[in-house]
PDB file of C-alpha atoms in Angstrom:
ATOM      1  CA  UNK K 296      -8.589   0.297 -15.810  1.00 48.00           C
ATOM      2  CA  UNK K 297      -9.577  -3.215 -16.857  1.00 54.00           C
ATOM      3  CA  UNK K 298      -7.526  -3.229 -20.090  1.00 56.00           C
ATOM      4  CA  UNK K 299      -4.503  -1.938 -18.217  1.00 55.00           C
ATOM      5  CA  UNK K 300      -4.967  -4.657 -15.583  1.00 55.00           C
ATOM      6  CA  UNK K 301      -5.192  -7.357 -18.245  1.00 55.00           C
ATOM      7  CA  UNK K 302      -1.979  -6.108 -19.875  1.00 58.00           C
ATOM      8  CA  UNK K 303      -0.263  -6.115 -16.471  1.00 60.00           C
ATOM      9  CA  UNK K 304      -0.894  -9.832 -16.118  1.00 57.00           C
ATOM     10  CA  UNK K 305      -0.104 -10.955 -19.673  1.00 69.00           C
ATOM     11  CA  UNK K 306       3.581 -11.658 -19.106  1.00 83.00           C
ATOM     12  CA  UNK K 307       3.448 -12.080 -15.336  1.00 93.00           C
ATOM     13  CA  UNK K 308       4.016 -15.142 -13.193  1.00 95.00           C
ATOM     14  CA  UNK K 309       2.720 -13.368 -10.083  1.00 97.00           C
ATOM     15  CA  UNK K 310       0.451 -10.434  -9.286  1.00 97.00           C
ATOM     16  CA  UNK K 311       0.341  -8.384  -6.102  1.00 98.00           C
ATOM     17  CA  UNK K 312      -3.097  -6.835  -5.647  1.00 98.00           C
ATOM     18  CA  UNK K 313      -3.106  -3.519  -3.791  1.00 98.00           C
ATOM     19  CA  UNK K 314      -5.841  -1.020  -3.041  1.00 97.00           C
ATOM     20  CA  UNK K 315      -4.298   2.102  -4.538  1.00 96.00           C
ATOM     21  CA  UNK K 316      -1.400   3.793  -6.270  1.00 97.00           C
ATOM     22  CA  UNK K 317       0.478   4.665  -3.096  1.00 97.00           C
ATOM     23  CA  UNK K 318       0.580   0.972  -2.117  1.00 98.00           C
ATOM     24  CA  UNK K 319       1.945   0.094  -5.575  1.00 98.00           C
ATOM     25  CA  UNK K 320       4.555   2.848  -5.372  1.00 98.00           C
ATOM     26  CA  UNK K 321       5.662   1.750  -1.890  1.00 98.00           C
ATOM     27  CA  UNK K 322       6.144  -1.901  -2.902  1.00 98.00           C
ATOM     28  CA  UNK K 323       7.907  -1.048  -6.164  1.00 98.00           C
ATOM     29  CA  UNK K 324      10.170   1.434  -4.358  1.00 98.00           C
ATOM     30  CA  UNK K 325      11.056  -1.070  -1.650  1.00 98.00           C
ATOM     31  CA  UNK K 326      11.829  -3.763  -4.227  1.00 98.00           C
ATOM     32  CA  UNK K 327      14.032  -1.377  -6.240  1.00 97.00           C
ATOM     33  CA  UNK K 328      15.773  -0.189  -3.087  1.00 96.00           C
ATOM     34  CA  UNK K 329      16.700  -3.796  -2.385  1.00 95.00           C
ATOM     35  CA  UNK K 330      17.952  -4.322  -5.938  1.00 96.00           C
ATOM     36  CA  UNK K 331      15.011  -6.459  -6.975  1.00 97.00           C
ATOM     37  CA  UNK K 332      13.636  -5.973 -10.483  1.00 97.00           C
ATOM     38  CA  UNK K 333       9.977  -6.968 -10.209  1.00 97.00           C
ATOM     39  CA  UNK K 334       9.473  -6.750 -13.995  1.00 95.00           C
ATOM     40  CA  UNK K 335      12.384  -9.116 -14.636  1.00 95.00           C
ATOM     41  CA  UNK K 336      10.993 -11.418 -11.928  1.00 96.00           C
ATOM     42  CA  UNK K 337       7.606 -11.474 -13.697  1.00 96.00           C
ATOM     43  CA  UNK K 338       5.873  -9.770 -10.764  1.00 97.00           C
ATOM     44  CA  UNK K 339       3.309  -7.055 -11.388  1.00 97.00           C
ATOM     45  CA  UNK K 340       1.893  -4.846  -8.669  1.00 97.00           C
ATOM     46  CA  UNK K 341      -1.665  -3.979  -9.694  1.00 97.00           C
ATOM     47  CA  UNK K 342      -3.573  -1.087  -8.149  1.00 97.00           C
ATOM     48  CA  UNK K 343      -7.242  -2.107  -8.002  1.00 97.00           C
ATOM     49  CA  UNK K 344      -8.738   1.324  -7.339  1.00 96.00           C
ATOM     50  CA  UNK K 345     -10.067   0.221  -3.956  1.00 96.00           C
ATOM     51  CA  UNK K 346     -10.599  -2.965  -1.976  1.00 97.00           C
ATOM     52  CA  UNK K 347     -14.156  -3.398  -3.229  1.00 97.00           C
ATOM     53  CA  UNK K 348     -12.756  -4.285  -6.669  1.00 97.00           C
ATOM     54  CA  UNK K 349     -10.870  -7.351  -5.489  1.00 97.00           C
ATOM     55  CA  UNK K 350     -13.433  -9.828  -6.866  1.00 96.00           C
ATOM     56  CA  UNK K 351     -12.867  -8.619 -10.422  1.00 96.00           C
ATOM     57  CA  UNK K 352      -9.084  -8.914 -10.108  1.00 97.00           C
ATOM     58  CA  UNK K 353      -9.245 -12.339  -8.492  1.00 97.00           C
ATOM     59  CA  UNK K 354     -11.474 -13.470 -11.377  1.00 96.00           C
ATOM     60  CA  UNK K 355      -8.953 -12.056 -13.841  1.00 96.00           C
ATOM     61  CA  UNK K 356      -5.721 -13.347 -12.265  1.00 96.00           C
ATOM     62  CA  UNK K 357      -6.806 -16.126  -9.880  1.00 95.00           C
ATOM     63  CA  UNK K 358      -7.593 -19.824 -10.342  1.00 95.00           C
ATOM     64  CA  UNK K 359     -10.502 -19.323 -12.749  1.00 93.00           C
ATOM     65  CA  UNK K 360      -8.598 -16.680 -14.730  1.00 94.00           C
ATOM     66  CA  UNK K 361      -4.884 -16.580 -15.548  1.00 94.00           C
ATOM     67  CA  UNK K 362      -3.991 -18.864 -12.627  1.00 95.00           C
ATOM     68  CA  UNK K 363      -1.132 -16.642 -11.462  1.00 96.00           C
ATOM     69  CA  UNK K 364       0.549 -16.667  -8.067  1.00 97.00           C
ATOM     70  CA  UNK K 365      -1.261 -14.051  -5.996  1.00 97.00           C
ATOM     71  CA  UNK K 366      -0.403 -11.809  -3.072  1.00 98.00           C
ATOM     72  CA  UNK K 367      -1.908  -8.638  -1.701  1.00 98.00           C
ATOM     73  CA  UNK K 368      -1.632  -5.677   0.605  1.00 98.00           C
ATOM     74  CA  UNK K 369      -4.696  -4.153   2.246  1.00 98.00           C
ATOM     75  CA  UNK K 370      -5.713  -1.710   4.952  1.00 97.00           C
ATOM     76  CA  UNK K 371      -6.861  -3.196   8.237  1.00 96.00           C
ATOM     77  CA  UNK K 372     -10.452  -2.001   7.738  1.00 97.00           C
ATOM     78  CA  UNK K 373     -10.683  -3.636   4.290  1.00 97.00           C
ATOM     79  CA  UNK K 374      -9.818  -7.166   5.395  1.00 97.00           C
ATOM     80  CA  UNK K 375     -13.396  -8.385   4.941  1.00 97.00           C
ATOM     81  CA  UNK K 376     -13.364  -7.529   1.235  1.00 97.00           C
ATOM     82  CA  UNK K 377     -10.167  -9.522   0.734  1.00 98.00           C
ATOM     83  CA  UNK K 378     -11.378 -12.458   2.835  1.00 97.00           C
ATOM     84  CA  UNK K 379     -14.736 -12.691   1.036  1.00 97.00           C
ATOM     85  CA  UNK K 380     -13.140 -12.244  -2.381  1.00 97.00           C
ATOM     86  CA  UNK K 381     -10.640 -15.033  -1.811  1.00 97.00           C
ATOM     87  CA  UNK K 382     -13.273 -17.363  -0.390  1.00 97.00           C
ATOM     88  CA  UNK K 383     -15.667 -16.626  -3.278  1.00 96.00           C
ATOM     89  CA  UNK K 384     -13.050 -17.531  -5.877  1.00 94.00           C
ATOM     90  CA  UNK K 385     -12.256 -20.796  -4.095  1.00 94.00           C
ATOM     91  CA  UNK K 386      -9.079 -19.853  -2.254  1.00 93.00           C
ATOM     92  CA  UNK K 387      -9.845 -21.028   1.264  1.00 90.00           C
ATOM     93  CA  UNK K 388     -12.851 -20.896   3.577  1.00 93.00           C
ATOM     94  CA  UNK K 389     -13.301 -19.288   6.981  1.00 95.00           C
ATOM     95  CA  UNK K 390     -10.012 -17.446   6.510  1.00 97.00           C
ATOM     96  CA  UNK K 391      -8.411 -15.845   9.558  1.00 97.00           C
ATOM     97  CA  UNK K 392      -5.829 -13.077   9.332  1.00 97.00           C
ATOM     98  CA  UNK K 393      -3.050 -15.659   9.706  1.00 97.00           C
ATOM     99  CA  UNK K 394      -4.660 -17.735   6.922  1.00 98.00           C
ATOM    100  CA  UNK K 395      -4.679 -14.640   4.692  1.00 98.00           C
ATOM    101  CA  UNK K 396      -1.014 -14.045   5.507  1.00 98.00           C
ATOM    102  CA  UNK K 397      -0.134 -17.647   4.647  1.00 97.00           C
ATOM    103  CA  UNK K 398      -1.776 -17.042   1.261  1.00 97.00           C
ATOM    104  CA  UNK K 399       0.364 -13.913   0.763  1.00 98.00           C
ATOM    105  CA  UNK K 400      -2.237 -11.283   1.704  1.00 98.00           C
ATOM    106  CA  UNK K 401      -1.044  -8.926   4.422  1.00 98.00           C
ATOM    107  CA  UNK K 402      -2.711  -6.135   6.393  1.00 98.00           C
ATOM    108  CA  UNK K 403      -1.365  -2.661   7.015  1.00 97.00           C
ATOM    109  CA  UNK K 404      -2.295  -1.461  10.481  1.00 92.00           C
ATOM    110  CA  UNK K 405      -4.309   0.854  10.025  1.00 92.00           C
ATOM    111  CA  UNK K 406      -3.173   1.716   6.504  1.00 96.00           C
ATOM    112  CA  UNK K 407       0.037   2.177   4.511  1.00 97.00           C
ATOM    113  CA  UNK K 408       0.560   5.735   5.696  1.00 97.00           C
ATOM    114  CA  UNK K 409       0.188   4.706   9.339  1.00 97.00           C
ATOM    115  CA  UNK K 410       2.732   1.906   8.847  1.00 97.00           C
ATOM    116  CA  UNK K 411       5.241   4.230   7.185  1.00 98.00           C
ATOM    117  CA  UNK K 412       4.820   7.027   9.743  1.00 98.00           C
ATOM    118  CA  UNK K 413       5.441   4.590  12.612  1.00 97.00           C
ATOM    119  CA  UNK K 414       8.413   3.021  10.829  1.00 98.00           C
ATOM    120  CA  UNK K 415      10.108   6.295   9.850  1.00 98.00           C
ATOM    121  CA  UNK K 416       9.076   8.107  13.040  1.00 98.00           C
ATOM    122  CA  UNK K 417       7.504  11.529  13.419  1.00 98.00           C
ATOM    123  CA  UNK K 418      10.862  13.347  13.322  1.00 98.00           C
ATOM    124  CA  UNK K 419      11.901  11.439  10.209  1.00 98.00           C
ATOM    125  CA  UNK K 420       8.612  12.166   8.435  1.00 98.00           C
ATOM    126  CA  UNK K 421       8.973  15.862   9.286  1.00 98.00           C
ATOM    127  CA  UNK K 422      12.476  15.805   7.793  1.00 98.00           C
ATOM    128  CA  UNK K 423      11.091  14.283   4.576  1.00 98.00           C
ATOM    129  CA  UNK K 424       8.318  16.888   4.456  1.00 98.00           C
ATOM    130  CA  UNK K 425      10.876  19.658   5.041  1.00 98.00           C
ATOM    131  CA  UNK K 426      13.115  18.304   2.260  1.00 98.00           C
ATOM    132  CA  UNK K 427      10.106  18.551  -0.066  1.00 97.00           C
ATOM    133  CA  UNK K 428       9.579  22.188   0.914  1.00 98.00           C
ATOM    134  CA  UNK K 429       6.220  21.450   2.562  1.00 98.00           C
ATOM    135  CA  UNK K 430       7.014  21.878   6.247  1.00 98.00           C
ATOM    136  CA  UNK K 431       5.365  25.310   6.403  1.00 98.00           C
ATOM    137  CA  UNK K 432       2.295  23.886   4.635  1.00 97.00           C
ATOM    138  CA  UNK K 433       2.145  21.074   7.203  1.00 98.00           C
ATOM    139  CA  UNK K 434       2.507  23.534  10.087  1.00 97.00           C
ATOM    140  CA  UNK K 435      -0.376  25.622   8.706  1.00 97.00           C
ATOM    141  CA  UNK K 436      -2.408  22.422   8.326  1.00 97.00           C
ATOM    142  CA  UNK K 437      -1.772  21.583  11.997  1.00 97.00           C
ATOM    143  CA  UNK K 438      -3.335  24.911  13.013  1.00 97.00           C
ATOM    144  CA  UNK K 439      -6.660  24.142  11.371  1.00 97.00           C
ATOM    145  CA  UNK K 440      -9.452  23.727  13.953  1.00 97.00           C
ATOM    146  CA  UNK K 441     -10.135  20.126  12.884  1.00 96.00           C
ATOM    147  CA  UNK K 442      -6.473  19.206  13.541  1.00 97.00           C
ATOM    148  CA  UNK K 443      -6.046  20.853  16.922  1.00 94.00           C
ATOM    149  CA  UNK K 444      -5.849  18.381  19.762  1.00 95.00           C
ATOM    150  CA  UNK K 445      -5.100  15.438  17.448  1.00 97.00           C
ATOM    151  CA  UNK K 446      -1.926  13.392  17.785  1.00 97.00           C
ATOM    152  CA  UNK K 447       0.808  14.447  15.378  1.00 98.00           C
ATOM    153  CA  UNK K 448       0.737  10.964  13.801  1.00 97.00           C
ATOM    154  CA  UNK K 449      -2.946  11.449  12.942  1.00 97.00           C
ATOM    155  CA  UNK K 450      -2.196  14.903  11.573  1.00 98.00           C
ATOM    156  CA  UNK K 451       0.567  13.495   9.376  1.00 98.00           C
ATOM    157  CA  UNK K 452      -1.726  10.740   8.044  1.00 97.00           C
ATOM    158  CA  UNK K 453      -4.401  13.261   7.174  1.00 97.00           C
ATOM    159  CA  UNK K 454      -1.889  15.686   5.641  1.00 98.00           C
ATOM    160  CA  UNK K 455      -0.574  12.994   3.301  1.00 97.00           C
ATOM    161  CA  UNK K 456      -4.069  12.575   1.868  1.00 93.00           C
ATOM    162  CA  UNK K 457      -4.981  16.237   1.411  1.00 93.00           C
ATOM    163  CA  UNK K 458      -3.725  16.740  -2.139  1.00 92.00           C
ATOM    164  CA  UNK K 459      -4.011  14.542  -5.217  1.00 93.00           C
ATOM    165  CA  UNK K 460      -0.825  12.554  -5.714  1.00 94.00           C
ATOM    166  CA  UNK K 461       0.646  13.378  -2.307  1.00 97.00           C
ATOM    167  CA  UNK K 462       0.138   9.862  -0.890  1.00 97.00           C
ATOM    168  CA  UNK K 463       2.023   8.288  -3.798  1.00 97.00           C
ATOM    169  CA  UNK K 464       4.807  10.875  -3.727  1.00 98.00           C
ATOM    170  CA  UNK K 465       5.332  10.419  -0.007  1.00 98.00           C
ATOM    171  CA  UNK K 466       5.040   6.627  -0.215  1.00 98.00           C
ATOM    172  CA  UNK K 467       8.156   6.674  -2.384  1.00 98.00           C
ATOM    173  CA  UNK K 468       9.955   9.205  -0.195  1.00 98.00           C
ATOM    174  CA  UNK K 469       9.098   7.509   3.107  1.00 98.00           C
ATOM    175  CA  UNK K 470      10.095   4.054   1.870  1.00 98.00           C
ATOM    176  CA  UNK K 471      13.354   5.668   0.758  1.00 97.00           C
ATOM    177  CA  UNK K 472      13.817   7.083   4.271  1.00 98.00           C
ATOM    178  CA  UNK K 473      13.281   3.758   6.060  1.00 97.00           C
ATOM    179  CA  UNK K 474      16.113   2.247   8.036  1.00 96.00           C
ATOM    180  CA  UNK K 475      16.691  -1.313   6.747  1.00 93.00           C
ATOM    181  CA  UNK K 476      15.569  -2.838  10.054  1.00 95.00           C
ATOM    182  CA  UNK K 477      12.413  -0.677  10.236  1.00 97.00           C
ATOM    183  CA  UNK K 478      10.610  -1.850   7.083  1.00 97.00           C
ATOM    184  CA  UNK K 479       6.959  -2.601   7.926  1.00 97.00           C
ATOM    185  CA  UNK K 480       6.373  -6.342   8.224  1.00 97.00           C
ATOM    186  CA  UNK K 481       3.442  -6.268   5.806  1.00 97.00           C
ATOM    187  CA  UNK K 482       5.519  -4.815   2.948  1.00 98.00           C
ATOM    188  CA  UNK K 483       8.366  -7.237   3.615  1.00 96.00           C
ATOM    189  CA  UNK K 484       6.027 -10.226   3.719  1.00 98.00           C
ATOM    190  CA  UNK K 485       4.215  -9.391   0.481  1.00 98.00           C
ATOM    191  CA  UNK K 486       7.474  -9.077  -1.456  1.00 97.00           C
ATOM    192  CA  UNK K 487       8.826 -12.258   0.123  1.00 97.00           C
ATOM    193  CA  UNK K 488       5.729 -14.160  -1.050  1.00 97.00           C
ATOM    194  CA  UNK K 489       6.308 -13.357  -4.719  1.00 96.00           C
TER     195      UNK K 489
END
């Protein structure tokens, strides 16, 4: 992971730090959908393998490392890792959520999947799942005892994480299904920063 991350920043002018692959896929898909070539722009979206790794990546790409322009996307519950990491590497002190946003680091409420499900809507997400031939699988999933009585949005979020690679696959598909005026603010803001 570390060699790949170093290579990602070699020819970059900016790096977007994200928790996982699905976040990277969503941002790259949104940029491409809008006709923006992140590679040509010198922007690399780097999946850190979890929010707890942010310190390493800030050391690598931040002020004491490559000195690149930084931005990031994180889940609501992981904000503390981002705040502490930025403060530790000398980028601000006592950072509030609005301070983080001004620095280019934006929260997904509660996570990327939640943002995309709300933006596309339950009916739209079901249509995407059906187009992938997984509607029956989702319906069977909904019948599991642990899923009964839960809101359909919560069921969809959990379903997206039940198989390896599903989050990334659906991140691409759901970003593709977004109406232009329904793009989650956090994704828009991160891309606008770099």
